[in-house]
JSON list of C-alpha atoms in Angstrom, two decimals:
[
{"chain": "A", "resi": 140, "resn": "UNK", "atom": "CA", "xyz": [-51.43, 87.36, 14.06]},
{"chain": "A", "resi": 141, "resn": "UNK", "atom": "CA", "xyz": [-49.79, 84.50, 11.81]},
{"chain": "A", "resi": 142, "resn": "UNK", "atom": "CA", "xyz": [-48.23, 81.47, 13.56]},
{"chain": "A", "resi": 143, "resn": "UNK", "atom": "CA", "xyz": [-44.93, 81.68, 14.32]},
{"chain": "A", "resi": 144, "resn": "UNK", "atom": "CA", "xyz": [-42.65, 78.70, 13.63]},
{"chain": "A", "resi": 145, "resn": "UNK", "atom": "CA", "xyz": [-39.19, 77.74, 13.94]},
{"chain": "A", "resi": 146, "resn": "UNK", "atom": "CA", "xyz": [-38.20, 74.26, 11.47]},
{"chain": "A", "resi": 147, "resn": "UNK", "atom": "CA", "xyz": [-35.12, 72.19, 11.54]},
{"chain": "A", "resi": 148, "resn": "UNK", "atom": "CA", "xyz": [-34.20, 69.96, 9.37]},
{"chain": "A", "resi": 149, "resn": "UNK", "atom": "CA", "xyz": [-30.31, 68.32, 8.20]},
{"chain": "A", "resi": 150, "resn": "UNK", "atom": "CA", "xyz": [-31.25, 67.94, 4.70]},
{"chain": "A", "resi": 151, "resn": "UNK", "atom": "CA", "xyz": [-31.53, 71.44, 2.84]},
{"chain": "A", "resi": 152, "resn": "UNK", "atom": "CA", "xyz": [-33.68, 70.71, 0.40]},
{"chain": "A", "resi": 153, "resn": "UNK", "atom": "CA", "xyz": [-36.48, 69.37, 3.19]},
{"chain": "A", "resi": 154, "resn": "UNK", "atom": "CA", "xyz": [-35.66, 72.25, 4.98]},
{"chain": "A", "resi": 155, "resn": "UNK", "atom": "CA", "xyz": [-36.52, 74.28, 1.62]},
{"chain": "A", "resi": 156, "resn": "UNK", "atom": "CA", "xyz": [-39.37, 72.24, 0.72]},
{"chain": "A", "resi": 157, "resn": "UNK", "atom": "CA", "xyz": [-40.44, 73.06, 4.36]},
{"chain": "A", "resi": 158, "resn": "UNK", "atom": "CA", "xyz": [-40.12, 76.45, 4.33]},
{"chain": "A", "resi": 159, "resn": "UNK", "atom": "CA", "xyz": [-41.85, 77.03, 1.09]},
{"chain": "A", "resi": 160, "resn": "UNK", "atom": "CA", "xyz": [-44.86, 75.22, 1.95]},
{"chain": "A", "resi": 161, "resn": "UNK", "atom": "CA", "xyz": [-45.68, 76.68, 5.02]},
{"chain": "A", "resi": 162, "resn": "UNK", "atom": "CA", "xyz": [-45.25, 80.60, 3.87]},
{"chain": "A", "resi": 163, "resn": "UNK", "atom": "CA", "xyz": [-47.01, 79.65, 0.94]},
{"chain": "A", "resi": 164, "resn": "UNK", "atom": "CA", "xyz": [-49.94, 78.84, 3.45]},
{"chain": "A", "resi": 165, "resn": "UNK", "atom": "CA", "xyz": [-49.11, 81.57, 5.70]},
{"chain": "A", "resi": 166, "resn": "UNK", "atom": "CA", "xyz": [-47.55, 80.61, 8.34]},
{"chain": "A", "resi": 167, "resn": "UNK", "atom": "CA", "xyz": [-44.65, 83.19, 9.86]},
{"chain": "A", "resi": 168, "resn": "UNK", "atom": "CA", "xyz": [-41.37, 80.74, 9.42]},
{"chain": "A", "resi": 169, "resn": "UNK", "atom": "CA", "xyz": [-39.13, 83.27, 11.75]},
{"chain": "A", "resi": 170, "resn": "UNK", "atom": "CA", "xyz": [-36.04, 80.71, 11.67]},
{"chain": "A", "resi": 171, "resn": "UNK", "atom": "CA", "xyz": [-34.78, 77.70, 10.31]},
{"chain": "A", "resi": 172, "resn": "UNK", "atom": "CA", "xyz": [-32.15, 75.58, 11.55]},
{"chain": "A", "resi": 173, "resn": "UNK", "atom": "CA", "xyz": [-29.67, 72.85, 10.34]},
{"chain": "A", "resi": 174, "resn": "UNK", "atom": "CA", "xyz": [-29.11, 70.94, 12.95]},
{"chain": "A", "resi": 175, "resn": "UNK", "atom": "CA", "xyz": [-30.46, 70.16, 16.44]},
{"chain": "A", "resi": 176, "resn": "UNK", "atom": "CA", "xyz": [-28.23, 72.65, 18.60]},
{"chain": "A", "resi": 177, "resn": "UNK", "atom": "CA", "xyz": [-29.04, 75.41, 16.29]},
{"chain": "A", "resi": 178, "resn": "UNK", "atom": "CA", "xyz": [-32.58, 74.71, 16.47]},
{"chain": "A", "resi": 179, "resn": "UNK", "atom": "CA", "xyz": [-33.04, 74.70, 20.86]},
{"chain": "A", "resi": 180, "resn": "UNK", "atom": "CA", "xyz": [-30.72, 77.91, 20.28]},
{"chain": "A", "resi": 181, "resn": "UNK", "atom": "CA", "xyz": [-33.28, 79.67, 18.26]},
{"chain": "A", "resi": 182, "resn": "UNK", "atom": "CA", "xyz": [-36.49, 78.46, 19.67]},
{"chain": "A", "resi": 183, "resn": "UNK", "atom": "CA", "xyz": [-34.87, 79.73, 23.30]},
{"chain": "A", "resi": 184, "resn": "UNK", "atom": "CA", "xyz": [-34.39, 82.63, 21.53]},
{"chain": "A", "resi": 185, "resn": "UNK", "atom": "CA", "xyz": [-37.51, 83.73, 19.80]},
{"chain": "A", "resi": 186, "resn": "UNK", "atom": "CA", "xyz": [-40.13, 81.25, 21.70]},
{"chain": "A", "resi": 187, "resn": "UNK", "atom": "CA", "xyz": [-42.37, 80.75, 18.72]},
{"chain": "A", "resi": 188, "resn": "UNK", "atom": "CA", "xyz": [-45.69, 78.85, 18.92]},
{"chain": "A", "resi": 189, "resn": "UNK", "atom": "CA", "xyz": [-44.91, 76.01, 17.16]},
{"chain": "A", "resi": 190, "resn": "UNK", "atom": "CA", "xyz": [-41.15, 74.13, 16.04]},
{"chain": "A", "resi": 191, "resn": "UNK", "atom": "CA", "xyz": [-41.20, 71.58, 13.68]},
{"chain": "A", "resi": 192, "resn": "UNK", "atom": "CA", "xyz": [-38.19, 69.13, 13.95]},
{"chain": "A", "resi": 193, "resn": "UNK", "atom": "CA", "xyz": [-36.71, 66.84, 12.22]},
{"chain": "A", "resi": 194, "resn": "UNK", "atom": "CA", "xyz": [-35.97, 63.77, 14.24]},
{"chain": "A", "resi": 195, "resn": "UNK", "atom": "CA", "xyz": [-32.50, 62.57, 12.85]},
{"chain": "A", "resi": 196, "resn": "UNK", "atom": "CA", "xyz": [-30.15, 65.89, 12.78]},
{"chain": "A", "resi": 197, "resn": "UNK", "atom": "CA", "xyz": [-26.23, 66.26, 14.11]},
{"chain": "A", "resi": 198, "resn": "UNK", "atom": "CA", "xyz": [-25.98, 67.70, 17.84]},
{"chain": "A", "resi": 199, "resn": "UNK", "atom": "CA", "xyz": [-29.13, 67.22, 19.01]},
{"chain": "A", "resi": 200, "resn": "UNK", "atom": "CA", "xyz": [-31.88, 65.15, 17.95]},
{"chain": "A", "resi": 201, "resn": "UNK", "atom": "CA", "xyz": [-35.36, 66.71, 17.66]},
{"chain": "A", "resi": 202, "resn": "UNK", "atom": "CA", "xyz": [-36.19, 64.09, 20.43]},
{"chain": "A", "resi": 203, "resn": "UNK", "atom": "CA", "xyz": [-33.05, 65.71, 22.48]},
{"chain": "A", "resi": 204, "resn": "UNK", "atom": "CA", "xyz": [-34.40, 69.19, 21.65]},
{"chain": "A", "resi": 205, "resn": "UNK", "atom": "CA", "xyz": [-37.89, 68.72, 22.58]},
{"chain": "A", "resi": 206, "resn": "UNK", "atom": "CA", "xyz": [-36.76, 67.57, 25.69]},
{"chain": "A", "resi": 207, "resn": "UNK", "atom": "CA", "xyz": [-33.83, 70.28, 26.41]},
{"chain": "A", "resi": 208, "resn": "UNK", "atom": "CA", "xyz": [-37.37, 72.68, 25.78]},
{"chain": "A", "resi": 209, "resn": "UNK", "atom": "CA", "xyz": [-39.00, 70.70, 28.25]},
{"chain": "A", "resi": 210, "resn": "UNK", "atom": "CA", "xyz": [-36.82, 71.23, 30.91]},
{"chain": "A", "resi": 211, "resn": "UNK", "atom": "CA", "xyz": [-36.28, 75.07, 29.87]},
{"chain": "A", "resi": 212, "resn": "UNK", "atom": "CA", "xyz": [-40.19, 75.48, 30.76]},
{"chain": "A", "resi": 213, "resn": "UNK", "atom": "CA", "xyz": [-40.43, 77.20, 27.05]},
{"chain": "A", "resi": 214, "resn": "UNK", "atom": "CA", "xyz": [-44.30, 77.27, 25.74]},
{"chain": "A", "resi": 215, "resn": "UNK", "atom": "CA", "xyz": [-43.21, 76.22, 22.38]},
{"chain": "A", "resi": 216, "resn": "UNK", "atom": "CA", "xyz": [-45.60, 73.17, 20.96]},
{"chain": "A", "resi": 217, "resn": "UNK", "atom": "CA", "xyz": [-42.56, 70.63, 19.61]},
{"chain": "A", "resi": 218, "resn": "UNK", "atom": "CA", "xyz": [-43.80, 68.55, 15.86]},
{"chain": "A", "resi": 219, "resn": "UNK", "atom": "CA", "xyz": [-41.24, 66.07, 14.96]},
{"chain": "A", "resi": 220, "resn": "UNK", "atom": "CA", "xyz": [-41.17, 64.26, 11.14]},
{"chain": "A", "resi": 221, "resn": "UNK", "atom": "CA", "xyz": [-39.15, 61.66, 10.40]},
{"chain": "A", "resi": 222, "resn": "UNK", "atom": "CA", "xyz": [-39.05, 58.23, 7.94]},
{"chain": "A", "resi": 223, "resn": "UNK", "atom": "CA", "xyz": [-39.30, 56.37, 11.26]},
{"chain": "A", "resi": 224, "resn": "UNK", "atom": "CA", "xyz": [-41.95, 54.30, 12.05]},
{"chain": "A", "resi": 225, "resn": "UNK", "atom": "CA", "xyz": [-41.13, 53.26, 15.53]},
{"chain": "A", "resi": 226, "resn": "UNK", "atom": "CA", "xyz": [-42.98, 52.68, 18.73]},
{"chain": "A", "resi": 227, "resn": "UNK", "atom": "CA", "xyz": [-40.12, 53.51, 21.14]},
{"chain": "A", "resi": 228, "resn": "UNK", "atom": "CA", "xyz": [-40.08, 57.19, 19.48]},
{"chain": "A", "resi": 229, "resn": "UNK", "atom": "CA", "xyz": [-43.43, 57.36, 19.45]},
{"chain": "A", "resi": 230, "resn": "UNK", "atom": "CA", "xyz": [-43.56, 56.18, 23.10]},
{"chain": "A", "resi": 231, "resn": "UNK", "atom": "CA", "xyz": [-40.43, 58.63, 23.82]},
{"chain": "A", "resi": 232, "resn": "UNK", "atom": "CA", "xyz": [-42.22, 61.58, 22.04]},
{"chain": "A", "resi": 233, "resn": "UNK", "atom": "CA", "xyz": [-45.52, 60.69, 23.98]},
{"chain": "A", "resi": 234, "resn": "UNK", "atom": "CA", "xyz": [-43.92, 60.91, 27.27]},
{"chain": "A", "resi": 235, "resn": "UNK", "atom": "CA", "xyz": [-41.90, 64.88, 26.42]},
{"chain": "A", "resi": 236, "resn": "UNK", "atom": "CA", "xyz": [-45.48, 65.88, 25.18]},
{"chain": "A", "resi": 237, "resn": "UNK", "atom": "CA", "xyz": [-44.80, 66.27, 21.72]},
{"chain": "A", "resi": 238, "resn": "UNK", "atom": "CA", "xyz": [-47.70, 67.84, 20.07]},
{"chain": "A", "resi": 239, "resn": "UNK", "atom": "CA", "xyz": [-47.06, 66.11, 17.06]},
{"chain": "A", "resi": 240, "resn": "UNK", "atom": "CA", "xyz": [-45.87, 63.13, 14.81]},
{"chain": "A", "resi": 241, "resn": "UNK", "atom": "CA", "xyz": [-46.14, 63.28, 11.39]},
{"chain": "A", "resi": 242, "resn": "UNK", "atom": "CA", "xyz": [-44.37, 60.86, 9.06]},
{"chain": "A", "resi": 243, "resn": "UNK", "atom": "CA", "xyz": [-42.35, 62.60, 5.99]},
{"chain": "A", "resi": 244, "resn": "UNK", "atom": "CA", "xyz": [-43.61, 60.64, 2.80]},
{"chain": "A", "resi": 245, "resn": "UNK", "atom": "CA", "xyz": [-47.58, 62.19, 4.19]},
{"chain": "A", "resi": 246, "resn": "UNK", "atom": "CA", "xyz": [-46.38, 65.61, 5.86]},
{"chain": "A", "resi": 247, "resn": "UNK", "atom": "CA", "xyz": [-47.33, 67.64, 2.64]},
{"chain": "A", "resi": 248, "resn": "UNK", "atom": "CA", "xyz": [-50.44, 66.13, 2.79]},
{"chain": "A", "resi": 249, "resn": "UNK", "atom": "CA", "xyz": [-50.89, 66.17, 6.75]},
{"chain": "A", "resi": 250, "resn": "UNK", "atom": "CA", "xyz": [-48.43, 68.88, 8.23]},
{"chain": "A", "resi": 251, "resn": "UNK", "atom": "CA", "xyz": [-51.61, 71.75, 7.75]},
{"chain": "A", "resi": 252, "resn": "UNK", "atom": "CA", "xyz": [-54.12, 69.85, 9.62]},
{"chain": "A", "resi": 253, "resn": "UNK", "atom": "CA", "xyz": [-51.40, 69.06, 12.20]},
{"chain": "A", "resi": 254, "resn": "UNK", "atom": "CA", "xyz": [-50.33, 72.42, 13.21]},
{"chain": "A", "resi": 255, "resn": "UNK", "atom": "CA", "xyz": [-54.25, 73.31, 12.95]},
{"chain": "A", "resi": 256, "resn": "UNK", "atom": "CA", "xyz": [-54.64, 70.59, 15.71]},
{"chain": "A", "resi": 257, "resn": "UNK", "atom": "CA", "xyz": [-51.57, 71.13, 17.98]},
{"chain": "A", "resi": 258, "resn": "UNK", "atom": "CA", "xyz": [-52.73, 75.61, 17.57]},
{"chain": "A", "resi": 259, "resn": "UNK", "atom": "CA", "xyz": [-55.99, 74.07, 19.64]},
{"chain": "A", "resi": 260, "resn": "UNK", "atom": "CA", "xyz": [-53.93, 71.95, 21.65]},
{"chain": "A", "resi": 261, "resn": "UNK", "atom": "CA", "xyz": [-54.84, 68.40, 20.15]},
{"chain": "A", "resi": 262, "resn": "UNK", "atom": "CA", "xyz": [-52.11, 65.96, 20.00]},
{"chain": "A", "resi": 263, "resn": "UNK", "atom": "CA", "xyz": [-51.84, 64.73, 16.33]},
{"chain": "A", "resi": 264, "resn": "UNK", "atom": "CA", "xyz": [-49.84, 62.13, 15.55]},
{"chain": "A", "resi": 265, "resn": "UNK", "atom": "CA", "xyz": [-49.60, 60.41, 11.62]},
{"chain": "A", "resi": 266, "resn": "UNK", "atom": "CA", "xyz": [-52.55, 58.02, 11.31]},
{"chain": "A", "resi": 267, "resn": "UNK", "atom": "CA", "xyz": [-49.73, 55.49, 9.26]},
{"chain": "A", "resi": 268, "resn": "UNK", "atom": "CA", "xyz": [-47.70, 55.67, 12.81]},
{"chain": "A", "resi": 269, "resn": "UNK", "atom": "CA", "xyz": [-50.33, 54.68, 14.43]},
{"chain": "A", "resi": 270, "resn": "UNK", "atom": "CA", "xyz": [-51.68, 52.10, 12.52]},
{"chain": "A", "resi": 271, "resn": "UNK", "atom": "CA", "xyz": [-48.58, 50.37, 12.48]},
{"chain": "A", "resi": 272, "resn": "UNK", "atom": "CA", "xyz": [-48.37, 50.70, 15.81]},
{"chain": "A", "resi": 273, "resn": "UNK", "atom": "CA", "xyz": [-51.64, 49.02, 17.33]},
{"chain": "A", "resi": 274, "resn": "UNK", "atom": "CA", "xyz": [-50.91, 46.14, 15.05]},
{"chain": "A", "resi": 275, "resn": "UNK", "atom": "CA", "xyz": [-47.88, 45.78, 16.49]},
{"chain": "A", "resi": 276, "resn": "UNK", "atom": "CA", "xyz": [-49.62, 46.28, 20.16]},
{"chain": "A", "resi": 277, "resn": "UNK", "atom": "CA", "xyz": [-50.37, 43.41, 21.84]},
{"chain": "A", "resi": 278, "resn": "UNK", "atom": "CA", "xyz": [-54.48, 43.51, 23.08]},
{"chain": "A", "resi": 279, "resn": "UNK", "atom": "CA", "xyz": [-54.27, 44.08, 26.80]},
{"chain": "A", "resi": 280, "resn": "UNK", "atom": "CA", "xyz": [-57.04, 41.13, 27.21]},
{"chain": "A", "resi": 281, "resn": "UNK", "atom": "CA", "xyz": [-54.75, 39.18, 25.84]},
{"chain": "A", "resi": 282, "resn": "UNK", "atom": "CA", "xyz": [-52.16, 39.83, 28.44]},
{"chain": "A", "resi": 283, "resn": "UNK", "atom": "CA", "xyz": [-55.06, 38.43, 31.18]},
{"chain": "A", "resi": 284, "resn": "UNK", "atom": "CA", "xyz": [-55.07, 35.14, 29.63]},
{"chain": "A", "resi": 285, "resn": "UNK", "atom": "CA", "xyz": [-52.79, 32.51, 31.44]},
{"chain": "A", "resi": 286, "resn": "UNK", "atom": "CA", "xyz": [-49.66, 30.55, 29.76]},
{"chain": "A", "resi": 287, "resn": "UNK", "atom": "CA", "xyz": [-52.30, 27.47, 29.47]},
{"chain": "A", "resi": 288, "resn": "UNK", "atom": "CA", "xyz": [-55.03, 29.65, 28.23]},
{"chain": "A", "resi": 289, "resn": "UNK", "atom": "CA", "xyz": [-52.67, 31.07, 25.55]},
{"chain": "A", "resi": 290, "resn": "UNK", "atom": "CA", "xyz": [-51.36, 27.32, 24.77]},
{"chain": "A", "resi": 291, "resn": "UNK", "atom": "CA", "xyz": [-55.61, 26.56, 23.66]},
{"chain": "A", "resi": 292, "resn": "UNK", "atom": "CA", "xyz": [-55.94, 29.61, 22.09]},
{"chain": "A", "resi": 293, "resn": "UNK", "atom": "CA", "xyz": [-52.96, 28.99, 19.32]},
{"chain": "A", "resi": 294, "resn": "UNK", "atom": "CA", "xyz": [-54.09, 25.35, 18.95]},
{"chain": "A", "resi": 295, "resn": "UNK", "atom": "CA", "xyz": [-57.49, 26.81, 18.09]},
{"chain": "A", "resi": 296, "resn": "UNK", "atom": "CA", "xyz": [-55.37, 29.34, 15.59]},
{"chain": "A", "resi": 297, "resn": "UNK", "atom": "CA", "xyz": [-54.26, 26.34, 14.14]},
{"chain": "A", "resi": 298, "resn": "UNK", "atom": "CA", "xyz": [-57.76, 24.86, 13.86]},
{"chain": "A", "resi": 299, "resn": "UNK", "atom": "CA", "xyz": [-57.09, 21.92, 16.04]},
{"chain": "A", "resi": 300, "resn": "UNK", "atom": "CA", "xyz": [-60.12, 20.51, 17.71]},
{"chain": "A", "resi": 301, "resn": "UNK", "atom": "CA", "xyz": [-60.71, 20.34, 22.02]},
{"chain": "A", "resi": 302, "resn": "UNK", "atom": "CA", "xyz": [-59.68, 16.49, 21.62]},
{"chain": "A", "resi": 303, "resn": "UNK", "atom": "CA", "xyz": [-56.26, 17.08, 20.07]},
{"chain": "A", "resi": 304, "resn": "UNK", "atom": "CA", "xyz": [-56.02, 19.95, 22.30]},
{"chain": "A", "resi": 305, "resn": "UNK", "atom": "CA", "xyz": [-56.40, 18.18, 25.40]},
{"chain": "A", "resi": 306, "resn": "UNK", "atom": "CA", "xyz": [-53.75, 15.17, 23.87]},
{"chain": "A", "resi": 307, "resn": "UNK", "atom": "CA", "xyz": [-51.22, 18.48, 22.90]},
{"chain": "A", "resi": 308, "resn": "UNK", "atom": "CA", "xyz": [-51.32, 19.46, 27.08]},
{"chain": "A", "resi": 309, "resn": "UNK", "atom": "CA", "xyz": [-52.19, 16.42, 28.44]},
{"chain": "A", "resi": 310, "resn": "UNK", "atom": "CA", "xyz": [-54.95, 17.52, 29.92]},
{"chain": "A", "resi": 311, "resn": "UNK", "atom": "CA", "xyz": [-58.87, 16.14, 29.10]},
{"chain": "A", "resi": 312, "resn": "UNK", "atom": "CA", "xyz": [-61.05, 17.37, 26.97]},
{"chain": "A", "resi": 313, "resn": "UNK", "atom": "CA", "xyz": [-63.46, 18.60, 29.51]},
{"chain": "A", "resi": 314, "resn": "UNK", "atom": "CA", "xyz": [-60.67, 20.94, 31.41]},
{"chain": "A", "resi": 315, "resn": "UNK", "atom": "CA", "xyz": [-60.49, 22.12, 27.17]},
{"chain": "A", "resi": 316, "resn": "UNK", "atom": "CA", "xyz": [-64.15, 23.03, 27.25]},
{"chain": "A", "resi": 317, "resn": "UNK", "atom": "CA", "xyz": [-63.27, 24.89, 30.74]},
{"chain": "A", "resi": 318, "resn": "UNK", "atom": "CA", "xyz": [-60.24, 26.87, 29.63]},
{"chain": "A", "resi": 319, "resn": "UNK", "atom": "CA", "xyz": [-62.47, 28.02, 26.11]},
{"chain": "A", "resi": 320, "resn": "UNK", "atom": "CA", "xyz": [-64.66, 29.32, 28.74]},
{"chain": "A", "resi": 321, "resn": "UNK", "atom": "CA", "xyz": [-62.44, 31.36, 30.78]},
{"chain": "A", "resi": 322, "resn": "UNK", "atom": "CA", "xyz": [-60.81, 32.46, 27.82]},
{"chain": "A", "resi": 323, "resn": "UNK", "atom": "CA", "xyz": [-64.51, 33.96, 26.33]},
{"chain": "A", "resi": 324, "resn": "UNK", "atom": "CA", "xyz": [-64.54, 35.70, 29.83]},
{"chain": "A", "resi": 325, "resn": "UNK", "atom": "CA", "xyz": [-61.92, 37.62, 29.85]},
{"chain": "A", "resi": 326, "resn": "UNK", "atom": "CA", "xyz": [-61.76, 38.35, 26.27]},
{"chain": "A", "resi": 327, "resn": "UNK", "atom": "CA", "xyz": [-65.62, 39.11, 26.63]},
{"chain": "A", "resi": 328, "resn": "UNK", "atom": "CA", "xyz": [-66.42, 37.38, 23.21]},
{"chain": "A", "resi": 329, "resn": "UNK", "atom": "CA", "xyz": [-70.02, 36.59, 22.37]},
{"chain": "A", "resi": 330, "resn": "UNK", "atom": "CA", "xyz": [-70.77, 32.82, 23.46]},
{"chain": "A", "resi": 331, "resn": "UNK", "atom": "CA", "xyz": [-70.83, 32.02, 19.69]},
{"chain": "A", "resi": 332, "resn": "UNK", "atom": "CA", "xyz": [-69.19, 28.98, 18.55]},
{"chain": "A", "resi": 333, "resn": "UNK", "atom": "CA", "xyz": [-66.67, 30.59, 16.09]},
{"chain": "A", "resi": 334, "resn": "UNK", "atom": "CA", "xyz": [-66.49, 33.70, 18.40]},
{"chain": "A", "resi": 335, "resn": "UNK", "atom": "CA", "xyz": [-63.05, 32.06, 19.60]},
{"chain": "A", "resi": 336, "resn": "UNK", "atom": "CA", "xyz": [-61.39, 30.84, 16.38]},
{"chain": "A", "resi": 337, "resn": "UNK", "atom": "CA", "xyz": [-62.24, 34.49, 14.78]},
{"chain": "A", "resi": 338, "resn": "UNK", "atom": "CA", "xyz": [-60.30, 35.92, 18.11]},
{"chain": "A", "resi": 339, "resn": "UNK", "atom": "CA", "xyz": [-57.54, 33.89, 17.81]},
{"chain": "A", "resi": 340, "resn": "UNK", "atom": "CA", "xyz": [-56.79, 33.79, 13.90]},
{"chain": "A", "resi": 341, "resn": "UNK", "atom": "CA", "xyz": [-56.78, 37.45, 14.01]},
{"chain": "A", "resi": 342, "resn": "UNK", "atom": "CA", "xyz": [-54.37, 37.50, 17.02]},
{"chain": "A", "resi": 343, "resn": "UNK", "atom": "CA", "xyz": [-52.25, 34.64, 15.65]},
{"chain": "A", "resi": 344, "resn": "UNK", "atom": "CA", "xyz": [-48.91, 36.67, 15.39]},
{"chain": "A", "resi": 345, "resn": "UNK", "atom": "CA", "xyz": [-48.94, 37.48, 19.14]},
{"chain": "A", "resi": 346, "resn": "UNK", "atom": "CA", "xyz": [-49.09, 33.33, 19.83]},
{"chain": "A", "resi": 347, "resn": "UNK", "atom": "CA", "xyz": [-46.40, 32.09, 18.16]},
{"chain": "A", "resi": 348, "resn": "UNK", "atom": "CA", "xyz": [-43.82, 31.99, 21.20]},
{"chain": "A", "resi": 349, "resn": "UNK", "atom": "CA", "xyz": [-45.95, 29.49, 23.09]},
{"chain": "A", "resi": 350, "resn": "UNK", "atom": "CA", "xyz": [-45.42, 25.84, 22.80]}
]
């Protein structure tokens, strides 16, 4: 039996663009909704496998709706698409089990493979959101490093050597040599010499607020 699917989206020609694509690959699109209110109505209604939301929409958000399904229990796997590339959506989409998270300028290209995944209960989100994500992420080794240790590691960004170093945080250059080594530790880098300054030019960003 086809896939039954419920979209929502504000913008009609989306919604249109929507619809069209996924009968056209044979999908059953029972319903289609304009905004988010309209869309919890008819997925409470008809329970279809899958509802594809848009994120953005008057009422409810597809956020507001996934959760509102949430809390009804319903079996319905939520996909959201939206322009937005942002990690406290992705976070908040994460935590209501949202099956999926496609982006809108790729969901042509990736909304196919998506429902495939979410239809074998695999969480799929847009490899763009998450991309953007991690390099937004700070490492978690990172976060192990003390306020000192983070101090010699953006002097070594800035390809200062373990003598100006030590003069920067008055400290001497042998306490230097120690806090390189802790910081190889924890950050389990080879014992190579550029091992470091490879680490900590490619994590530069993340050091800037420390003096």
């Amino acid at each position: 039996m086809s896939t039954s699917i419920v979209i929502a989206d504000d913008h009609p020609l989306i919604l249109k663009g929507l619809k069209d694509f996924l009968i056209e690959k044979e999908f059953n699109v029972i319903a289609s909704a304009k905004n988010g209110k309209e869309a919890f109505t008819l997925i409470s209604a008809h329970q279809p496998d899958i509802a594809i939301l848009d994120i953005q929409m008057p009422m409810l958000t597809g956020l507001q709706v996934a959760e509102k399904c949430k809390e009804a229990n319903l079996d319905t796997k939520i996909i959201i698409i939206t322009f937005e590339k942002s990690e406290e959506i992705y976070n908040k989409a994460k935590s209501l089990g949202i099956y999926g998270y496609i982006l809108k300028e790729f969901a042509i290209a990736e909304l196919e493979y998506c429902i495939s995944c979410v239809l074998r209960k695999y969480h799929y989100f847009s490899p763009e959101l998450i991309e953007y994500i991690e390099i937004k992420k700070i490492p978690e080794a990172l976060k192990t490093l003390t306020d000192t240790e983070i101090k010699v590691l953006k002097r070594i960004a800035n390809n200062k050597t373990a003598k100006e170093i030590a003069r920067d945080l008055s400290i001497s250059d042998r306490t230097v040599e120690k806090h390189k080594s802790n910081i190889r530790t924890k950050l389990k880098l080879e014992s190579k010499a550029n091992s470091i300054i490879l680490y900590a030019k490619e994590y530069e960003d993340f050091l800037h607020k420390y003096k």
